[in-house]
């Protein structure tokens, strides 16, 4: 009987793996096709300061395939990383983000625009060049661009990552550590990496309002970052109660559905009269 169970168990996992593999192949093929046909778009989500004033945007890539429907970047970015497509995606996202920044600038909005960099992009010397050229082409100064990197981007070789980030900083770009607090070595990275911002992961927002311990943890992170001279951004702010708490804790910037959902850049620009 044990044997039968074992075999059934194996069959189950195998089947699971097969359908996951199938989905990957499907998504990958569709992504290749749509990248070639320039069907990836950028959305942007606003960031506000403590007084609720808009001070910038984060760009987020969006892809809707005609058969698969919308596919989350959380699914296709890692897939693109593993299959050599991330360079193409990086070109699209960086160029579209810089075009967006220059449209804002033309409206007199001197907002910061944050761009997400995947692990491979961070490790690739060509990324700095790409950013530099895009800034020049769109006449946007580097200091208006903030690069968001995640801990997983740093894990392979933190010292190499630190050196690369130093080059970004030297060029004038800002650097933020994204999704802070959910990895294993977050604290070590604060010391090692040349950062100017930390974005606290949205999982910290969930219980902070009504759980004493969660709140103390959040307070500790904010104070620690400030002591180190880093700005603190809270992501995933969904309720008024969370915003009130974050203001009390002296968080510098907030981002989340409460202030605005990600909106396609073209729609956003026509909303603010730049379309
Ligand atoms: P992230 O950089 O941490 O982006 C924040 C994610 O949280 C976004 O999901 C955003 O839509 C979502 N979000 C924002 N506010 C709220 C909120 O109040 N509540 C909740 N529940 N969610 C909120 P999205 O767009 O699906 O992106 C997922 C991840 O994919 C991003 O996480 C980022 O790591 C990656 N990503 C997105 N765009 C790009 C890109 O252009 N390039 C690269 N390399 N990675 C990207
Ligand atoms: Mg981000
Ligand atoms: Mg984030
Ligand atoms: Mg996140």
mmCIF file of C-alpha atoms and ligand atoms in Angstrom:
data_model
loop_
_atom_site.group_PDB
_atom_site.id
_atom_site.type_symbol
_atom_site.label_atom_id
_atom_site.label_comp_id
_atom_site.label_asym_id
_atom_site.label_seq_id
_atom_site.Cartn_x
_atom_site.Cartn_y
_atom_site.Cartn_z
ATOM 1 C CA UNK A 1 0.000 0.000 0.000
ATOM 2 C CA UNK A 2 2.867 2.305 0.850
ATOM 3 C CA UNK A 3 4.230 1.649 -2.581
ATOM 4 C CA UNK A 4 0.992 2.537 -4.281
ATOM 5 C CA UNK A 5 0.757 5.744 -2.310
ATOM 6 C CA UNK A 6 4.326 6.517 -3.226
ATOM 7 C CA UNK A 7 3.657 5.955 -6.843
ATOM 8 C CA UNK A 8 0.500 8.021 -6.782
ATOM 9 C CA UNK A 9 2.388 10.768 -4.984
ATOM 10 C CA UNK A 10 5.094 10.714 -7.601
ATOM 11 C CA UNK A 11 2.555 10.789 -10.407
ATOM 12 C CA UNK A 12 0.887 13.784 -8.798
ATOM 13 C CA UNK A 13 4.083 15.787 -8.463
ATOM 14 C CA UNK A 14 5.201 14.820 -11.923
ATOM 15 C CA UNK A 15 1.923 15.991 -13.373
ATOM 16 C CA UNK A 16 2.192 19.224 -11.471
ATOM 17 C CA UNK A 17 5.628 19.794 -12.828
ATOM 18 C CA UNK A 18 4.539 19.030 -16.362
ATOM 19 C CA UNK A 19 1.720 21.529 -16.354
ATOM 20 C CA UNK A 20 3.974 24.158 -14.798
ATOM 21 C CA UNK A 21 6.525 23.441 -17.516
ATOM 22 C CA UNK A 22 3.846 23.720 -20.152
ATOM 23 C CA UNK A 23 2.695 27.071 -18.865
ATOM 24 C CA UNK A 24 6.308 28.294 -18.890
ATOM 25 C CA UNK A 25 6.760 27.284 -22.492
ATOM 26 C CA UNK A 26 3.516 28.928 -23.471
ATOM 27 C CA UNK A 27 4.306 32.163 -21.669
ATOM 28 C CA UNK A 28 7.845 32.223 -22.988
ATOM 29 C CA UNK A 29 6.767 31.805 -26.599
ATOM 30 C CA UNK A 30 4.099 34.454 -26.248
ATOM 31 C CA UNK A 31 6.546 36.820 -24.548
ATOM 32 C CA UNK A 32 9.123 36.414 -27.321
ATOM 33 C CA UNK A 33 6.458 37.218 -29.881
ATOM 34 C CA UNK A 34 4.991 40.213 -28.065
ATOM 35 C CA UNK A 35 8.407 41.664 -27.266
ATOM 36 C CA UNK A 36 9.221 41.576 -30.945
ATOM 37 C CA UNK A 37 5.941 43.311 -31.720
ATOM 38 C CA UNK A 38 6.471 45.914 -28.990
ATOM 39 C CA UNK A 39 3.409 44.996 -26.991
ATOM 40 C CA UNK A 40 4.848 45.605 -23.532
ATOM 41 C CA UNK A 41 3.659 48.764 -21.812
ATOM 42 C CA UNK A 42 4.573 50.667 -18.708
ATOM 43 C CA UNK A 43 2.218 51.633 -15.949
ATOM 44 C CA UNK A 44 3.106 54.074 -13.200
ATOM 45 C CA UNK A 45 2.040 54.316 -9.575
ATOM 46 C CA UNK A 46 2.412 57.515 -7.602
ATOM 47 C CA UNK A 47 4.399 58.064 -4.431
ATOM 48 C CA UNK A 48 3.405 60.714 -1.928
ATOM 49 C CA UNK A 49 5.222 62.485 0.864
ATOM 50 C CA UNK A 50 4.069 62.587 4.473
ATOM 51 C CA UNK A 51 1.593 65.354 3.668
ATOM 52 C CA UNK A 52 0.057 63.331 0.860
ATOM 53 C CA UNK A 53 1.596 65.405 -1.912
ATOM 54 C CA UNK A 54 2.594 63.535 -5.073
ATOM 55 C CA UNK A 55 6.359 63.521 -5.412
ATOM 56 C CA UNK A 56 7.090 60.780 -7.886
ATOM 57 C CA UNK A 57 6.147 57.619 -9.725
ATOM 58 C CA UNK A 58 7.331 54.044 -9.892
ATOM 59 C CA UNK A 59 7.072 52.462 -13.323
ATOM 60 C CA UNK A 60 5.785 48.878 -13.539
ATOM 61 C CA UNK A 61 5.825 46.816 -16.699
ATOM 62 C CA UNK A 62 2.477 45.529 -18.025
ATOM 63 C CA UNK A 63 1.848 42.787 -20.521
ATOM 64 C CA UNK A 64 -1.479 41.540 -21.823
ATOM 65 C CA UNK A 65 -1.316 38.709 -24.344
ATOM 66 C CA UNK A 66 -4.246 38.217 -26.690
ATOM 67 C CA UNK A 67 -4.809 34.618 -25.576
ATOM 68 C CA UNK A 68 -3.178 34.414 -22.144
ATOM 69 C CA UNK A 69 -4.641 37.711 -20.956
ATOM 70 C CA UNK A 70 -2.716 39.852 -18.469
ATOM 71 C CA UNK A 71 0.442 38.151 -17.196
ATOM 72 C CA UNK A 72 1.994 39.441 -13.974
ATOM 73 C CA UNK A 73 5.581 40.744 -14.060
ATOM 74 C CA UNK A 74 6.116 38.579 -10.983
ATOM 75 C CA UNK A 75 5.658 35.633 -13.369
ATOM 76 C CA UNK A 76 7.323 36.739 -16.587
ATOM 77 C CA UNK A 77 10.291 38.739 -15.276
ATOM 78 C CA UNK A 78 11.907 35.703 -13.571
ATOM 79 C CA UNK A 79 11.112 33.656 -16.664
ATOM 80 C CA UNK A 80 12.730 36.259 -18.893
ATOM 81 C CA UNK A 81 15.766 36.248 -16.602
ATOM 82 C CA UNK A 82 16.235 32.510 -17.055
ATOM 83 C CA UNK A 83 15.748 32.579 -20.799
ATOM 84 C CA UNK A 84 17.843 35.470 -22.024
ATOM 85 C CA UNK A 85 14.964 37.863 -22.654
ATOM 86 C CA UNK A 86 15.630 40.222 -19.783
ATOM 87 C CA UNK A 87 17.965 42.433 -21.782
ATOM 88 C CA UNK A 88 15.228 43.195 -24.292
ATOM 89 C CA UNK A 89 12.737 43.848 -21.503
ATOM 90 C CA UNK A 90 15.257 46.074 -19.773
ATOM 91 C CA UNK A 91 15.661 48.164 -22.910
ATOM 92 C CA UNK A 92 11.903 48.572 -23.237
ATOM 93 C CA UNK A 93 11.276 49.419 -19.581
ATOM 94 C CA UNK A 94 14.206 51.795 -19.258
ATOM 95 C CA UNK A 95 13.462 53.636 -22.482
ATOM 96 C CA UNK A 96 9.735 53.919 -21.787
ATOM 97 C CA UNK A 97 10.383 55.031 -18.207
ATOM 98 C CA UNK A 98 12.748 57.754 -19.361
ATOM 99 C CA UNK A 99 10.283 58.868 -22.034
ATOM 100 C CA UNK A 100 7.684 59.113 -19.266
ATOM 101 C CA UNK A 101 10.034 61.107 -17.038
ATOM 102 C CA UNK A 102 10.686 63.578 -19.829
ATOM 103 C CA UNK A 103 6.945 64.016 -20.483
ATOM 104 C CA UNK A 104 6.457 64.814 -16.799
ATOM 105 C CA UNK A 105 9.348 67.231 -16.955
ATOM 106 C CA UNK A 106 7.802 68.946 -19.953
ATOM 107 C CA UNK A 107 4.701 69.540 -17.798
ATOM 108 C CA UNK A 108 6.867 71.218 -15.189
ATOM 109 C CA UNK A 109 6.547 68.224 -12.885
ATOM 110 C CA UNK A 110 9.993 67.601 -11.495
ATOM 111 C CA UNK A 111 9.071 64.221 -10.113
ATOM 112 C CA UNK A 112 11.370 61.371 -9.347
ATOM 113 C CA UNK A 113 10.751 58.295 -11.484
ATOM 114 C CA UNK A 114 11.653 54.920 -9.978
ATOM 115 C CA UNK A 115 12.620 52.022 -12.249
ATOM 116 C CA UNK A 116 12.813 48.389 -11.119
ATOM 117 C CA UNK A 117 15.992 46.519 -12.011
ATOM 118 C CA UNK A 118 16.024 42.729 -12.061
ATOM 119 C CA UNK A 119 18.984 40.774 -10.645
ATOM 120 C CA UNK A 120 20.520 40.167 -14.054
ATOM 121 C CA UNK A 121 20.198 43.810 -15.058
ATOM 122 C CA UNK A 122 21.950 44.905 -11.902
ATOM 123 C CA UNK A 123 24.863 42.567 -12.656
ATOM 124 C CA UNK A 124 25.188 43.677 -16.267
ATOM 125 C CA UNK A 125 27.553 46.573 -16.992
ATOM 126 C CA UNK A 126 25.469 47.365 -20.096
ATOM 127 C CA UNK A 127 22.596 48.521 -17.864
ATOM 128 C CA UNK A 128 24.467 51.618 -16.719
ATOM 129 C CA UNK A 129 25.229 52.481 -20.309
ATOM 130 C CA UNK A 130 21.605 51.940 -21.302
ATOM 131 C CA UNK A 131 20.434 54.248 -18.523
ATOM 132 C CA UNK A 132 23.025 56.863 -19.335
ATOM 133 C CA UNK A 133 22.067 56.931 -23.008
ATOM 134 C CA UNK A 134 18.337 57.003 -22.271
ATOM 135 C CA UNK A 135 18.817 59.951 -19.907
ATOM 136 C CA UNK A 136 20.780 61.814 -22.525
ATOM 137 C CA UNK A 137 18.276 61.093 -25.281
ATOM 138 C CA UNK A 138 15.321 62.214 -23.192
ATOM 139 C CA UNK A 139 17.190 65.062 -21.500
ATOM 140 C CA UNK A 140 16.403 63.825 -18.007
ATOM 141 C CA UNK A 141 19.056 64.319 -15.309
ATOM 142 C CA UNK A 142 20.172 61.122 -13.572
ATOM 143 C CA UNK A 143 19.235 62.449 -10.144
ATOM 144 C CA UNK A 144 15.593 62.329 -11.186
ATOM 145 C CA UNK A 145 15.827 58.549 -11.611
ATOM 146 C CA UNK A 146 15.755 56.102 -8.717
ATOM 147 C CA UNK A 147 16.706 52.487 -9.289
ATOM 148 C CA UNK A 148 14.857 49.880 -7.243
ATOM 149 C CA UNK A 149 16.759 46.696 -6.588
ATOM 150 C CA UNK A 150 15.695 43.692 -4.535
ATOM 151 C CA UNK A 151 17.757 41.719 -2.064
ATOM 152 C CA UNK A 152 17.759 38.702 -4.334
ATOM 153 C CA UNK A 153 19.637 40.834 -6.854
ATOM 154 C CA UNK A 154 22.450 41.253 -4.371
ATOM 155 C CA UNK A 155 22.701 37.759 -2.965
ATOM 156 C CA UNK A 156 25.141 36.180 -5.451
ATOM 157 C CA UNK A 157 27.983 38.466 -4.590
ATOM 158 C CA UNK A 158 27.084 41.410 -2.363
ATOM 159 C CA UNK A 159 30.485 43.056 -2.833
ATOM 160 C CA UNK A 160 30.139 42.987 -6.614
ATOM 161 C CA UNK A 161 26.636 44.408 -6.262
ATOM 162 C CA UNK A 162 27.958 47.151 -3.976
ATOM 163 C CA UNK A 163 30.566 48.119 -6.570
ATOM 164 C CA UNK A 164 27.968 48.224 -9.341
ATOM 165 C CA UNK A 165 25.628 50.344 -7.252
ATOM 166 C CA UNK A 166 28.521 52.679 -6.511
ATOM 167 C CA UNK A 167 28.862 53.217 -10.262
ATOM 168 C CA UNK A 168 25.131 54.038 -10.519
ATOM 169 C CA UNK A 169 25.415 56.456 -7.625
ATOM 170 C CA UNK A 170 28.536 58.008 -9.118
ATOM 171 C CA UNK A 171 26.544 58.755 -12.229
ATOM 172 C CA UNK A 172 23.895 60.521 -10.142
ATOM 173 C CA UNK A 173 21.195 57.832 -10.017
ATOM 174 C CA UNK A 174 19.423 57.155 -6.735
ATOM 175 C CA UNK A 175 19.257 53.599 -5.432
ATOM 176 C CA UNK A 176 16.522 52.049 -3.292
ATOM 177 C CA UNK A 177 16.438 48.610 -1.685
ATOM 178 C CA UNK A 178 12.992 47.241 -2.607
ATOM 179 C CA UNK A 179 10.847 44.778 -0.631
ATOM 180 C CA UNK A 180 13.021 45.334 2.410
ATOM 181 C CA UNK A 181 12.712 42.974 5.339
ATOM 182 C CA UNK A 182 11.604 39.725 3.768
ATOM 183 C CA UNK A 183 15.045 38.390 2.819
ATOM 184 C CA UNK A 184 17.721 36.835 4.979
ATOM 185 C CA UNK A 185 20.458 39.424 5.127
ATOM 186 C CA UNK A 186 18.574 42.691 4.972
ATOM 187 C CA UNK A 187 20.469 44.254 7.836
ATOM 188 C CA UNK A 188 23.889 43.371 6.460
ATOM 189 C CA UNK A 189 22.945 44.961 3.140
ATOM 190 C CA UNK A 190 22.071 48.247 4.778
ATOM 191 C CA UNK A 191 25.678 48.535 5.836
ATOM 192 C CA UNK A 192 27.276 47.215 2.680
ATOM 193 C CA UNK A 193 25.277 48.817 -0.124
ATOM 194 C CA UNK A 194 25.471 52.469 -1.171
ATOM 195 C CA UNK A 195 21.725 53.141 -0.862
ATOM 196 C CA UNK A 196 19.737 56.278 -0.387
ATOM 197 C CA UNK A 197 16.306 54.743 0.172
ATOM 198 C CA UNK A 198 14.726 51.679 1.656
ATOM 199 C CA UNK A 199 11.261 50.485 0.639
ATOM 200 C CA UNK A 200 9.708 48.464 3.409
ATOM 201 C CA UNK A 201 7.889 45.446 2.047
ATOM 202 C CA UNK A 202 4.143 45.663 2.042
ATOM 203 C CA UNK A 203 3.801 42.564 4.219
ATOM 204 C CA UNK A 204 4.835 44.785 7.146
ATOM 205 C CA UNK A 205 1.775 46.996 6.658
ATOM 206 C CA UNK A 206 -0.733 44.221 7.210
ATOM 207 C CA UNK A 207 -0.669 43.903 10.997
ATOM 208 C CA UNK A 208 1.102 47.095 11.970
ATOM 209 C CA UNK A 209 -2.091 48.944 12.768
ATOM 210 C CA UNK A 210 -3.469 46.570 15.387
ATOM 211 C CA UNK A 211 -0.575 44.393 16.522
ATOM 212 C CA UNK A 212 1.853 45.872 18.998
ATOM 213 C CA UNK A 213 4.760 43.698 17.910
ATOM 214 C CA UNK A 214 4.314 44.364 14.205
ATOM 215 C CA UNK A 215 4.155 48.043 14.959
ATOM 216 C CA UNK A 216 7.302 47.953 17.090
ATOM 217 C CA UNK A 217 9.107 46.138 14.300
ATOM 218 C CA UNK A 218 8.079 48.758 11.766
ATOM 219 C CA UNK A 219 9.128 51.556 14.122
ATOM 220 C CA UNK A 220 12.493 49.860 14.631
ATOM 221 C CA UNK A 221 13.130 49.592 10.900
ATOM 222 C CA UNK A 222 12.216 53.229 10.287
ATOM 223 C CA UNK A 223 14.435 54.494 13.110
ATOM 224 C CA UNK A 224 17.326 52.284 12.051
ATOM 225 C CA UNK A 225 17.152 53.522 8.469
ATOM 226 C CA UNK A 226 16.972 57.133 9.551
ATOM 227 C CA UNK A 227 19.965 56.661 11.826
ATOM 228 C CA UNK A 228 21.863 55.379 8.807
ATOM 229 C CA UNK A 229 20.809 58.444 6.819
ATOM 230 C CA UNK A 230 18.421 56.547 4.549
ATOM 231 C CA UNK A 231 14.983 57.670 3.431
ATOM 232 C CA UNK A 232 12.159 55.283 4.177
ATOM 233 C CA UNK A 233 9.353 54.459 1.770
ATOM 234 C CA UNK A 234 6.360 52.346 2.738
ATOM 235 C CA UNK A 235 4.806 50.307 -0.073
ATOM 236 C CA UNK A 236 1.395 48.670 -0.181
ATOM 237 C CA UNK A 237 -0.416 51.321 1.854
ATOM 238 C CA UNK A 238 -4.095 50.501 1.483
ATOM 239 C CA UNK A 239 -5.914 52.107 4.406
ATOM 240 C CA UNK A 240 -6.193 55.488 6.069
ATOM 241 C CA UNK A 241 -5.260 53.856 9.379
ATOM 242 C CA UNK A 242 -2.002 52.566 7.915
ATOM 243 C CA UNK A 243 -1.170 55.999 6.494
ATOM 244 C CA UNK A 244 -1.819 57.664 9.846
ATOM 245 C CA UNK A 245 0.449 55.210 11.609
ATOM 246 C CA UNK A 246 3.186 55.617 8.998
ATOM 247 C CA UNK A 247 3.058 59.375 9.423
ATOM 248 C CA UNK A 248 3.404 58.940 13.170
ATOM 249 C CA UNK A 249 6.411 56.719 12.619
ATOM 250 C CA UNK A 250 7.960 59.474 10.437
ATOM 251 C CA UNK A 251 8.080 57.441 7.224
ATOM 252 C CA UNK A 252 9.246 59.758 4.423
ATOM 253 C CA UNK A 253 7.259 58.487 1.465
ATOM 254 C CA UNK A 254 4.215 56.294 0.927
ATOM 255 C CA UNK A 255 2.898 54.326 -2.007
ATOM 256 C CA UNK A 256 -0.137 52.090 -2.358
ATOM 257 C CA UNK A 257 -3.705 51.688 -3.535
ATOM 258 C CA UNK A 258 -4.841 54.309 -1.007
ATOM 259 C CA UNK A 259 -3.050 56.998 -3.017
ATOM 260 C CA UNK A 260 -3.351 55.487 -6.463
ATOM 261 C CA UNK A 261 -3.222 52.250 -8.406
ATOM 262 C CA UNK A 262 -0.728 51.716 -11.183
ATOM 263 C CA UNK A 263 -2.136 53.345 -14.340
ATOM 264 C CA UNK A 264 -0.865 52.927 -17.891
ATOM 265 C CA UNK A 265 1.565 55.733 -18.567
ATOM 266 C CA UNK A 266 -0.320 56.946 -21.650
ATOM 267 C CA UNK A 267 -3.580 57.213 -19.697
ATOM 268 C CA UNK A 268 -1.811 58.970 -16.872
ATOM 269 C CA UNK A 269 -0.226 61.499 -19.185
ATOM 270 C CA UNK A 270 -3.545 62.338 -20.794
ATOM 271 C CA UNK A 271 -5.076 62.725 -17.327
ATOM 272 C CA UNK A 272 -2.529 65.364 -16.414
ATOM 273 C CA UNK A 273 -2.942 67.068 -19.746
ATOM 274 C CA UNK A 274 0.261 65.855 -21.319
ATOM 275 C CA UNK A 275 -1.347 63.337 -23.640
HETATM 276 P P1 LIG B 1 7.542 45.823 -6.629
HETATM 277 O O1 LIG B 1 8.615 46.603 -7.286
HETATM 278 O O2 LIG B 1 7.654 45.624 -5.153
HETATM 279 O O3 LIG B 1 6.199 46.551 -7.043
HETATM 280 C C1 LIG B 1 5.083 46.695 -6.217
HETATM 281 C C2 LIG B 1 3.983 45.739 -6.576
HETATM 282 O O4 LIG B 1 2.915 45.892 -5.627
HETATM 283 C C3 LIG B 1 3.344 46.015 -7.932
HETATM 284 O O5 LIG B 1 2.926 44.756 -8.456
HETATM 285 C C4 LIG B 1 2.138 46.880 -7.582
HETATM 286 O O6 LIG B 1 1.099 46.808 -8.533
HETATM 287 C C5 LIG B 1 1.712 46.250 -6.275
HETATM 288 N N1 LIG B 1 1.035 47.201 -5.376
HETATM 289 C C6 LIG B 1 1.188 48.539 -5.331
HETATM 290 N N2 LIG B 1 0.428 49.089 -4.360
HETATM 291 C C7 LIG B 1 -0.223 48.074 -3.751
HETATM 292 C C8 LIG B 1 -1.159 48.008 -2.657
HETATM 293 O O7 LIG B 1 -1.530 48.996 -2.052
HETATM 294 N N3 LIG B 1 -1.592 46.776 -2.306
HETATM 295 C C9 LIG B 1 -1.207 45.652 -2.963
HETATM 296 N N4 LIG B 1 -1.710 44.499 -2.556
HETATM 297 N N5 LIG B 1 -0.324 45.672 -3.998
HETATM 298 C C10 LIG B 1 0.171 46.872 -4.389
HETATM 299 P P2 LIG B 1 3.287 44.311 -9.917
HETATM 300 O O8 LIG B 1 3.126 45.458 -10.863
HETATM 301 O O9 LIG B 1 2.521 43.064 -10.177
HETATM 302 O O10 LIG B 1 4.826 43.977 -9.867
HETATM 303 C C11 LIG B 1 5.334 42.898 -9.160
HETATM 304 C C12 LIG B 1 6.839 42.920 -9.144
HETATM 305 O O11 LIG B 1 7.378 42.687 -10.449
HETATM 306 C C13 LIG B 1 7.399 44.261 -8.708
HETATM 307 O O12 LIG B 1 7.408 44.362 -7.308
HETATM 308 C C14 LIG B 1 8.788 44.211 -9.312
HETATM 309 O O13 LIG B 1 9.677 43.504 -8.478
HETATM 310 C C15 LIG B 1 8.565 43.427 -10.590
HETATM 311 N N6 LIG B 1 8.463 44.390 -11.717
HETATM 312 C C16 LIG B 1 7.412 45.148 -12.104
HETATM 313 N N7 LIG B 1 7.725 45.924 -13.151
HETATM 314 C C17 LIG B 1 9.012 45.664 -13.452
HETATM 315 C C18 LIG B 1 9.945 46.160 -14.440
HETATM 316 O O14 LIG B 1 9.645 47.023 -15.265
HETATM 317 N N8 LIG B 1 11.209 45.638 -14.419
HETATM 318 C C19 LIG B 1 11.601 44.705 -13.506
HETATM 319 N N9 LIG B 1 12.867 44.254 -13.552
HETATM 320 N N10 LIG B 1 10.779 44.225 -12.564
HETATM 321 C C20 LIG B 1 9.492 44.689 -12.528
HETATM 322 MG MG1 LIG B 2 9.620 48.307 -6.976
HETATM 323 MG MG1 LIG B 3 8.448 46.884 -3.731
HETATM 324 MG MG1 LIG B 4 6.965 44.255 -3.516
#
